[in-house]
């Protein structure tokens, strides 16, 4: 039986969480917009995740919008004492499912209150400010005004901890001058390793790093190399990619998402997979492949 404690734990602000968590984004409809295809299965996925030991769920009220948070509340409220729900603010959805920046103080205040309402919480454990200067990746610009607005909400007791998403090292340094930053959430995987130095710096500072898109953006050559490694280990490519991330640095917290229970079990089983040194070396080379 899978025991996700094998993945280890990490101190996340005032919380200690297992390093293998769950991302709720796929609980919404196609394009992270509208209701899920199967709400009953979505609820079952969440309940099984928590029953399997998951104590870190990543979400946002702009998933749906409002859909994933409302499903989380229906499935899990009242929440177990050990469960840490992490949400994001900084964007809203257009009626055409577009993603739009929502960085003003009023926007952020509204977003925090909507997260509180839809999750049924009085205080949000962790709120990530999602930078939207470029929807597709980090881009340099000041985060002082929006982060200051979140810090004011934190001082009022509406937020316990603050993190950053889709940000650059310069923005993280700026953020640290405003409030404690407990986590950074950026795209990172075997093929996309531009944050290598940042992960090491954050590890030294005791700050969590939460990568998204563990299989996103692979070239055919890179995918083939990963598939070969997975076949050699009797595992799936996703399990190997997740296991590599767990081995990469102790401050990496994983939030693989799914809307099906079999896929959830596959993801969580990555905690049991130990990668031999020769396989790790082959996987490290994927990021250098053309």
mmCIF file of C-alpha atoms in Angstrom:
data_model
loop_
_atom_site.group_PDB
_atom_site.id
_atom_site.type_symbol
_atom_site.label_atom_id
_atom_site.label_comp_id
_atom_site.label_asym_id
_atom_site.label_seq_id
_atom_site.Cartn_x
_atom_site.Cartn_y
_atom_site.Cartn_z
ATOM 1 C CA UNK A 1 0.000 0.000 0.000
ATOM 2 C CA UNK A 2 1.260 3.467 -0.885
ATOM 3 C CA UNK A 3 2.440 5.519 2.076
ATOM 4 C CA UNK A 4 3.036 9.119 0.996
ATOM 5 C CA UNK A 5 5.024 9.710 4.185
ATOM 6 C CA UNK A 6 7.837 8.074 2.190
ATOM 7 C CA UNK A 7 8.094 11.352 0.271
ATOM 8 C CA UNK A 8 9.107 13.148 3.473
ATOM 9 C CA UNK A 9 7.827 16.362 4.991
ATOM 10 C CA UNK A 10 8.747 20.043 4.877
ATOM 11 C CA UNK A 11 8.105 23.030 7.116
ATOM 12 C CA UNK A 12 5.748 25.332 5.253
ATOM 13 C CA UNK A 13 5.391 28.534 7.235
ATOM 14 C CA UNK A 14 3.938 27.416 10.565
ATOM 15 C CA UNK A 15 2.742 24.147 9.015
ATOM 16 C CA UNK A 16 4.524 20.858 8.413
ATOM 17 C CA UNK A 17 3.169 19.094 5.328
ATOM 18 C CA UNK A 18 3.953 15.938 3.405
ATOM 19 C CA UNK A 19 5.882 16.693 0.257
ATOM 20 C CA UNK A 20 3.309 15.013 -1.974
ATOM 21 C CA UNK A 21 0.059 16.996 -2.063
ATOM 22 C CA UNK A 22 -2.794 17.568 -4.481
ATOM 23 C CA UNK A 23 -3.633 20.319 -6.985
ATOM 24 C CA UNK A 24 -7.342 21.021 -7.488
ATOM 25 C CA UNK A 25 -7.163 22.860 -10.831
ATOM 26 C CA UNK A 26 -8.404 19.888 -12.876
ATOM 27 C CA UNK A 27 -11.584 19.629 -10.808
ATOM 28 C CA UNK A 28 -13.095 22.455 -12.854
ATOM 29 C CA UNK A 29 -14.377 22.044 -16.412
ATOM 30 C CA UNK A 30 -12.431 22.103 -19.659
ATOM 31 C CA UNK A 31 -9.909 24.918 -19.703
ATOM 32 C CA UNK A 32 -10.299 25.258 -15.919
ATOM 33 C CA UNK A 33 -13.641 26.915 -16.626
ATOM 34 C CA UNK A 34 -17.152 25.979 -15.610
ATOM 35 C CA UNK A 35 -18.376 22.911 -13.731
ATOM 36 C CA UNK A 36 -16.664 19.509 -13.821
ATOM 37 C CA UNK A 37 -17.819 16.734 -16.103
ATOM 38 C CA UNK A 38 -18.432 14.534 -13.053
ATOM 39 C CA UNK A 39 -18.930 16.397 -9.767
ATOM 40 C CA UNK A 40 -19.465 13.169 -7.828
ATOM 41 C CA UNK A 41 -16.087 11.857 -8.960
ATOM 42 C CA UNK A 42 -14.437 15.189 -8.149
ATOM 43 C CA UNK A 43 -15.722 14.955 -4.578
ATOM 44 C CA UNK A 44 -14.576 11.342 -4.350
ATOM 45 C CA UNK A 45 -11.075 12.295 -5.563
ATOM 46 C CA UNK A 46 -10.706 14.914 -2.841
ATOM 47 C CA UNK A 47 -11.930 12.601 -0.123
ATOM 48 C CA UNK A 48 -9.643 9.780 -1.221
ATOM 49 C CA UNK A 49 -6.683 12.157 -1.399
ATOM 50 C CA UNK A 50 -7.151 13.205 2.219
ATOM 51 C CA UNK A 51 -7.865 9.625 3.322
ATOM 52 C CA UNK A 52 -4.573 8.653 1.645
ATOM 53 C CA UNK A 53 -2.653 11.139 3.771
ATOM 54 C CA UNK A 54 -2.595 14.271 1.614
ATOM 55 C CA UNK A 55 -2.433 17.330 3.877
ATOM 56 C CA UNK A 56 -1.642 20.045 1.295
ATOM 57 C CA UNK A 57 -4.245 21.041 -1.304
ATOM 58 C CA UNK A 58 -3.541 23.771 -3.837
ATOM 59 C CA UNK A 59 -6.482 25.689 -5.301
ATOM 60 C CA UNK A 60 -7.770 29.110 -6.349
ATOM 61 C CA UNK A 61 -11.137 30.788 -6.538
ATOM 62 C CA UNK A 62 -10.363 31.728 -10.156
ATOM 63 C CA UNK A 63 -10.470 28.026 -11.046
ATOM 64 C CA UNK A 64 -13.942 27.729 -12.495
ATOM 65 C CA UNK A 65 -14.275 30.473 -11.261
ATOM 66 C CA UNK A 66 -15.392 29.470 -7.748
ATOM 67 C CA UNK A 67 -15.912 25.844 -8.816
ATOM 68 C CA UNK A 68 -12.949 24.094 -7.207
ATOM 69 C CA UNK A 69 -13.260 25.890 -3.884
ATOM 70 C CA UNK A 70 -16.950 25.080 -3.657
ATOM 71 C CA UNK A 71 -16.229 21.413 -4.422
ATOM 72 C CA UNK A 72 -13.457 21.341 -1.817
ATOM 73 C CA UNK A 73 -15.854 22.714 0.776
ATOM 74 C CA UNK A 74 -18.576 20.228 -0.158
ATOM 75 C CA UNK A 75 -16.156 17.311 -0.052
ATOM 76 C CA UNK A 76 -14.064 18.094 3.004
ATOM 77 C CA UNK A 77 -15.731 20.635 5.295
ATOM 78 C CA UNK A 78 -15.321 20.657 8.267
ATOM 79 C CA UNK A 79 -11.660 20.317 7.416
ATOM 80 C CA UNK A 80 -9.242 18.040 9.274
ATOM 81 C CA UNK A 81 -6.999 20.031 11.605
ATOM 82 C CA UNK A 82 -3.895 18.953 9.691
ATOM 83 C CA UNK A 83 -5.129 20.010 6.245
ATOM 84 C CA UNK A 84 -3.390 23.042 4.701
ATOM 85 C CA UNK A 85 -5.309 24.701 1.866
ATOM 86 C CA UNK A 86 -3.219 27.007 -0.313
ATOM 87 C CA UNK A 87 -4.942 29.394 -2.699
ATOM 88 C CA UNK A 88 -3.929 32.025 -5.260
ATOM 89 C CA UNK A 89 -5.069 35.544 -6.076
ATOM 90 C CA UNK A 90 -4.077 38.027 -8.767
ATOM 91 C CA UNK A 91 -6.280 36.962 -11.675
ATOM 92 C CA UNK A 92 -9.924 36.787 -12.707
ATOM 93 C CA UNK A 93 -11.658 34.929 -15.521
ATOM 94 C CA UNK A 94 -13.409 36.581 -18.439
ATOM 95 C CA UNK A 95 -16.728 35.306 -19.739
ATOM 96 C CA UNK A 96 -14.732 33.802 -22.627
ATOM 97 C CA UNK A 97 -12.596 31.803 -20.114
ATOM 98 C CA UNK A 98 -9.657 34.206 -20.558
ATOM 99 C CA UNK A 99 -7.242 34.905 -17.714
ATOM 100 C CA UNK A 100 -7.026 38.574 -16.753
ATOM 101 C CA UNK A 101 -4.790 40.370 -14.239
ATOM 102 C CA UNK A 102 -6.563 41.521 -11.061
ATOM 103 C CA UNK A 103 -3.824 43.246 -9.094
ATOM 104 C CA UNK A 104 -5.481 46.300 -7.550
ATOM 105 C CA UNK A 105 -6.056 46.504 -3.816
ATOM 106 C CA UNK A 106 -9.809 46.231 -4.362
ATOM 107 C CA UNK A 107 -9.356 43.228 -6.654
ATOM 108 C CA UNK A 108 -7.172 41.418 -4.148
ATOM 109 C CA UNK A 109 -9.423 42.219 -1.196
ATOM 110 C CA UNK A 110 -12.418 40.892 -3.110
ATOM 111 C CA UNK A 111 -10.498 37.758 -4.106
ATOM 112 C CA UNK A 112 -9.450 36.999 -0.529
ATOM 113 C CA UNK A 113 -13.021 37.381 0.712
ATOM 114 C CA UNK A 114 -14.363 35.177 -2.096
ATOM 115 C CA UNK A 115 -11.819 32.488 -1.238
ATOM 116 C CA UNK A 116 -12.816 32.692 2.420
ATOM 117 C CA UNK A 117 -16.514 32.447 1.583
ATOM 118 C CA UNK A 118 -16.289 29.616 -0.919
ATOM 119 C CA UNK A 119 -13.913 27.586 1.212
ATOM 120 C CA UNK A 120 -15.825 28.291 4.418
ATOM 121 C CA UNK A 121 -12.788 29.615 6.267
ATOM 122 C CA UNK A 122 -12.172 32.560 8.576
ATOM 123 C CA UNK A 123 -8.454 32.649 7.766
ATOM 124 C CA UNK A 124 -6.711 31.420 4.618
ATOM 125 C CA UNK A 125 -3.691 29.292 5.613
ATOM 126 C CA UNK A 126 -1.547 30.358 2.635
ATOM 127 C CA UNK A 127 -2.270 32.814 -0.184
ATOM 128 C CA UNK A 128 0.008 32.997 -3.213
ATOM 129 C CA UNK A 129 0.147 36.232 -5.179
ATOM 130 C CA UNK A 130 0.078 35.110 -8.817
ATOM 131 C CA UNK A 131 2.014 37.591 -10.951
ATOM 132 C CA UNK A 132 0.214 38.264 -14.238
ATOM 133 C CA UNK A 133 2.651 40.578 -16.032
ATOM 134 C CA UNK A 134 2.989 37.723 -18.537
ATOM 135 C CA UNK A 135 0.379 34.967 -18.375
ATOM 136 C CA UNK A 136 2.819 32.429 -19.818
ATOM 137 C CA UNK A 137 5.757 32.929 -17.467
ATOM 138 C CA UNK A 138 7.585 35.233 -15.050
ATOM 139 C CA UNK A 139 8.214 38.811 -16.209
ATOM 140 C CA UNK A 140 9.961 41.628 -14.403
ATOM 141 C CA UNK A 141 7.751 44.309 -12.834
ATOM 142 C CA UNK A 142 7.189 45.616 -9.337
ATOM 143 C CA UNK A 143 4.984 43.563 -6.995
ATOM 144 C CA UNK A 144 5.217 46.103 -4.172
ATOM 145 C CA UNK A 145 1.659 47.466 -4.382
ATOM 146 C CA UNK A 146 -0.238 44.161 -4.637
ATOM 147 C CA UNK A 147 1.927 42.402 -2.071
ATOM 148 C CA UNK A 148 1.530 45.295 0.344
ATOM 149 C CA UNK A 149 -2.247 44.971 -0.061
ATOM 150 C CA UNK A 150 -2.030 41.273 0.829
ATOM 151 C CA UNK A 151 0.214 42.021 3.788
ATOM 152 C CA UNK A 152 -2.452 44.413 5.101
ATOM 153 C CA UNK A 153 -5.056 41.646 4.849
ATOM 154 C CA UNK A 154 -2.608 39.358 6.613
ATOM 155 C CA UNK A 155 -2.300 41.897 9.448
ATOM 156 C CA UNK A 156 -6.091 41.819 9.782
ATOM 157 C CA UNK A 157 -5.997 38.064 10.329
ATOM 158 C CA UNK A 158 -7.536 37.051 6.999
ATOM 159 C CA UNK A 159 -4.328 35.376 5.774
ATOM 160 C CA UNK A 160 -1.848 33.290 7.784
ATOM 161 C CA UNK A 161 1.042 33.095 5.309
ATOM 162 C CA UNK A 162 1.905 34.599 1.909
ATOM 163 C CA UNK A 163 3.680 33.072 -1.070
ATOM 164 C CA UNK A 164 4.436 34.044 -4.668
ATOM 165 C CA UNK A 165 3.658 32.426 -8.018
ATOM 166 C CA UNK A 166 5.002 32.975 -11.543
ATOM 167 C CA UNK A 167 7.776 35.229 -10.275
ATOM 168 C CA UNK A 168 11.442 36.067 -10.809
ATOM 169 C CA UNK A 169 14.259 36.058 -8.223
ATOM 170 C CA UNK A 170 14.164 39.878 -8.242
ATOM 171 C CA UNK A 171 10.468 39.841 -7.326
ATOM 172 C CA UNK A 172 11.084 37.315 -4.565
ATOM 173 C CA UNK A 173 13.761 39.575 -3.101
ATOM 174 C CA UNK A 174 11.363 42.521 -3.329
ATOM 175 C CA UNK A 175 8.643 40.458 -1.663
ATOM 176 C CA UNK A 176 10.882 39.499 1.238
ATOM 177 C CA UNK A 177 11.297 43.181 1.988
ATOM 178 C CA UNK A 178 7.532 43.474 2.482
ATOM 179 C CA UNK A 179 6.534 40.255 4.261
ATOM 180 C CA UNK A 180 7.752 36.725 4.905
ATOM 181 C CA UNK A 181 7.506 34.587 1.755
ATOM 182 C CA UNK A 182 6.842 30.955 2.692
ATOM 183 C CA UNK A 183 6.682 29.457 -0.803
ATOM 184 C CA UNK A 184 7.326 30.070 -4.481
ATOM 185 C CA UNK A 185 5.222 28.386 -7.160
ATOM 186 C CA UNK A 186 6.696 28.381 -10.684
ATOM 187 C CA UNK A 187 6.844 26.069 -13.674
ATOM 188 C CA UNK A 188 9.625 23.545 -13.254
ATOM 189 C CA UNK A 189 10.166 19.976 -14.406
ATOM 190 C CA UNK A 190 12.751 17.676 -15.972
ATOM 191 C CA UNK A 191 12.678 19.608 -19.235
ATOM 192 C CA UNK A 192 12.271 23.170 -17.899
ATOM 193 C CA UNK A 193 14.941 23.872 -15.320
ATOM 194 C CA UNK A 194 15.488 27.627 -15.477
ATOM 195 C CA UNK A 195 14.777 27.793 -11.722
ATOM 196 C CA UNK A 196 17.602 25.420 -10.736
ATOM 197 C CA UNK A 197 19.652 28.091 -8.968
ATOM 198 C CA UNK A 198 16.535 29.601 -7.412
ATOM 199 C CA UNK A 199 15.460 26.254 -5.941
ATOM 200 C CA UNK A 200 18.845 25.841 -4.300
ATOM 201 C CA UNK A 201 18.721 29.377 -2.888
ATOM 202 C CA UNK A 202 15.217 28.830 -1.520
ATOM 203 C CA UNK A 203 16.260 25.511 0.013
ATOM 204 C CA UNK A 204 19.048 27.271 1.860
ATOM 205 C CA UNK A 205 16.538 29.818 3.162
ATOM 206 C CA UNK A 206 14.066 27.122 4.234
ATOM 207 C CA UNK A 207 11.476 28.276 1.699
ATOM 208 C CA UNK A 208 9.200 25.812 -0.075
ATOM 209 C CA UNK A 209 9.235 25.553 -3.870
ATOM 210 C CA UNK A 210 6.062 24.219 -5.509
ATOM 211 C CA UNK A 211 6.529 23.305 -9.192
ATOM 212 C CA UNK A 212 3.614 23.111 -11.583
ATOM 213 C CA UNK A 213 3.281 21.311 -14.951
ATOM 214 C CA UNK A 214 5.481 18.293 -14.034
ATOM 215 C CA UNK A 215 5.165 17.001 -17.624
ATOM 216 C CA UNK A 216 4.560 20.285 -19.426
ATOM 217 C CA UNK A 217 6.447 21.346 -22.548
ATOM 218 C CA UNK A 218 8.517 18.233 -23.207
ATOM 219 C CA UNK A 219 9.989 17.757 -26.672
ATOM 220 C CA UNK A 220 9.451 14.382 -28.397
ATOM 221 C CA UNK A 221 13.085 13.472 -27.658
ATOM 222 C CA UNK A 222 12.717 14.323 -23.982
ATOM 223 C CA UNK A 223 9.411 12.449 -23.715
ATOM 224 C CA UNK A 224 10.988 9.371 -25.291
ATOM 225 C CA UNK A 225 13.875 9.430 -22.821
ATOM 226 C CA UNK A 226 11.463 9.707 -19.901
ATOM 227 C CA UNK A 227 9.292 6.900 -21.250
ATOM 228 C CA UNK A 228 12.334 4.645 -21.598
ATOM 229 C CA UNK A 229 13.421 5.340 -18.027
ATOM 230 C CA UNK A 230 9.897 4.632 -16.794
ATOM 231 C CA UNK A 231 9.745 1.322 -18.654
ATOM 232 C CA UNK A 232 13.061 0.254 -17.135
ATOM 233 C CA UNK A 233 11.658 0.935 -13.645
ATOM 234 C CA UNK A 234 8.233 -0.590 -14.240
ATOM 235 C CA UNK A 235 6.604 2.772 -13.567
ATOM 236 C CA UNK A 236 4.698 5.391 -15.544
ATOM 237 C CA UNK A 237 6.404 8.483 -17.000
ATOM 238 C CA UNK A 238 4.439 10.735 -14.643
ATOM 239 C CA UNK A 239 5.527 8.722 -11.611
ATOM 240 C CA UNK A 240 9.155 8.961 -12.687
ATOM 241 C CA UNK A 241 8.877 12.708 -13.318
ATOM 242 C CA UNK A 242 7.358 13.212 -9.864
ATOM 243 C CA UNK A 243 9.968 10.979 -8.212
ATOM 244 C CA UNK A 244 12.719 12.992 -9.901
ATOM 245 C CA UNK A 245 11.260 16.205 -8.493
ATOM 246 C CA UNK A 246 11.137 14.690 -5.002
ATOM 247 C CA UNK A 247 14.786 13.687 -5.346
ATOM 248 C CA UNK A 248 15.812 17.077 -6.780
ATOM 249 C CA UNK A 249 15.613 19.064 -3.521
ATOM 250 C CA UNK A 250 14.040 18.574 -0.068
ATOM 251 C CA UNK A 251 12.160 21.891 -0.275
ATOM 252 C CA UNK A 252 10.154 20.825 -3.346
ATOM 253 C CA UNK A 253 6.470 20.211 -2.591
ATOM 254 C CA UNK A 254 4.429 18.479 -5.290
ATOM 255 C CA UNK A 255 0.799 19.185 -6.167
ATOM 256 C CA UNK A 256 -0.088 16.852 -9.070
ATOM 257 C CA UNK A 257 -3.709 17.229 -10.047
ATOM 258 C CA UNK A 258 -6.319 14.903 -11.467
ATOM 259 C CA UNK A 259 -10.072 14.451 -11.682
ATOM 260 C CA UNK A 260 -10.029 10.646 -11.404
ATOM 261 C CA UNK A 261 -9.304 8.307 -8.514
ATOM 262 C CA UNK A 262 -7.171 5.826 -10.515
ATOM 263 C CA UNK A 263 -4.956 8.687 -11.694
ATOM 264 C CA UNK A 264 -4.765 10.012 -8.120
ATOM 265 C CA UNK A 265 -3.487 6.614 -6.949
ATOM 266 C CA UNK A 266 -0.919 6.611 -9.748
ATOM 267 C CA UNK A 267 0.316 10.047 -8.707
ATOM 268 C CA UNK A 268 0.551 9.214 -5.008
ATOM 269 C CA UNK A 269 2.428 5.975 -5.745
ATOM 270 C CA UNK A 270 5.350 8.124 -6.917
ATOM 271 C CA UNK A 271 6.242 8.462 -3.232
ATOM 272 C CA UNK A 272 7.248 4.777 -3.232
ATOM 273 C CA UNK A 273 9.543 5.107 -6.260
ATOM 274 C CA UNK A 274 13.254 5.401 -5.523
ATOM 275 C CA UNK A 275 15.397 6.318 -8.503
ATOM 276 C CA UNK A 276 18.812 4.627 -8.812
ATOM 277 C CA UNK A 277 21.834 6.849 -9.406
ATOM 278 C CA UNK A 278 22.207 5.796 -13.035
ATOM 279 C CA UNK A 279 18.565 6.595 -13.759
ATOM 280 C CA UNK A 280 18.890 9.966 -12.042
ATOM 281 C CA UNK A 281 21.872 10.741 -14.278
ATOM 282 C CA UNK A 282 19.894 9.807 -17.405
ATOM 283 C CA UNK A 283 16.971 11.922 -16.291
ATOM 284 C CA UNK A 284 19.200 14.894 -15.498
ATOM 285 C CA UNK A 285 20.367 14.763 -19.107
ATOM 286 C CA UNK A 286 16.787 15.244 -20.355
ATOM 287 C CA UNK A 287 16.936 18.919 -19.476
ATOM 288 C CA UNK A 288 20.002 19.290 -21.664
ATOM 289 C CA UNK A 289 18.427 17.470 -24.626
ATOM 290 C CA UNK A 290 17.623 19.446 -27.737
#
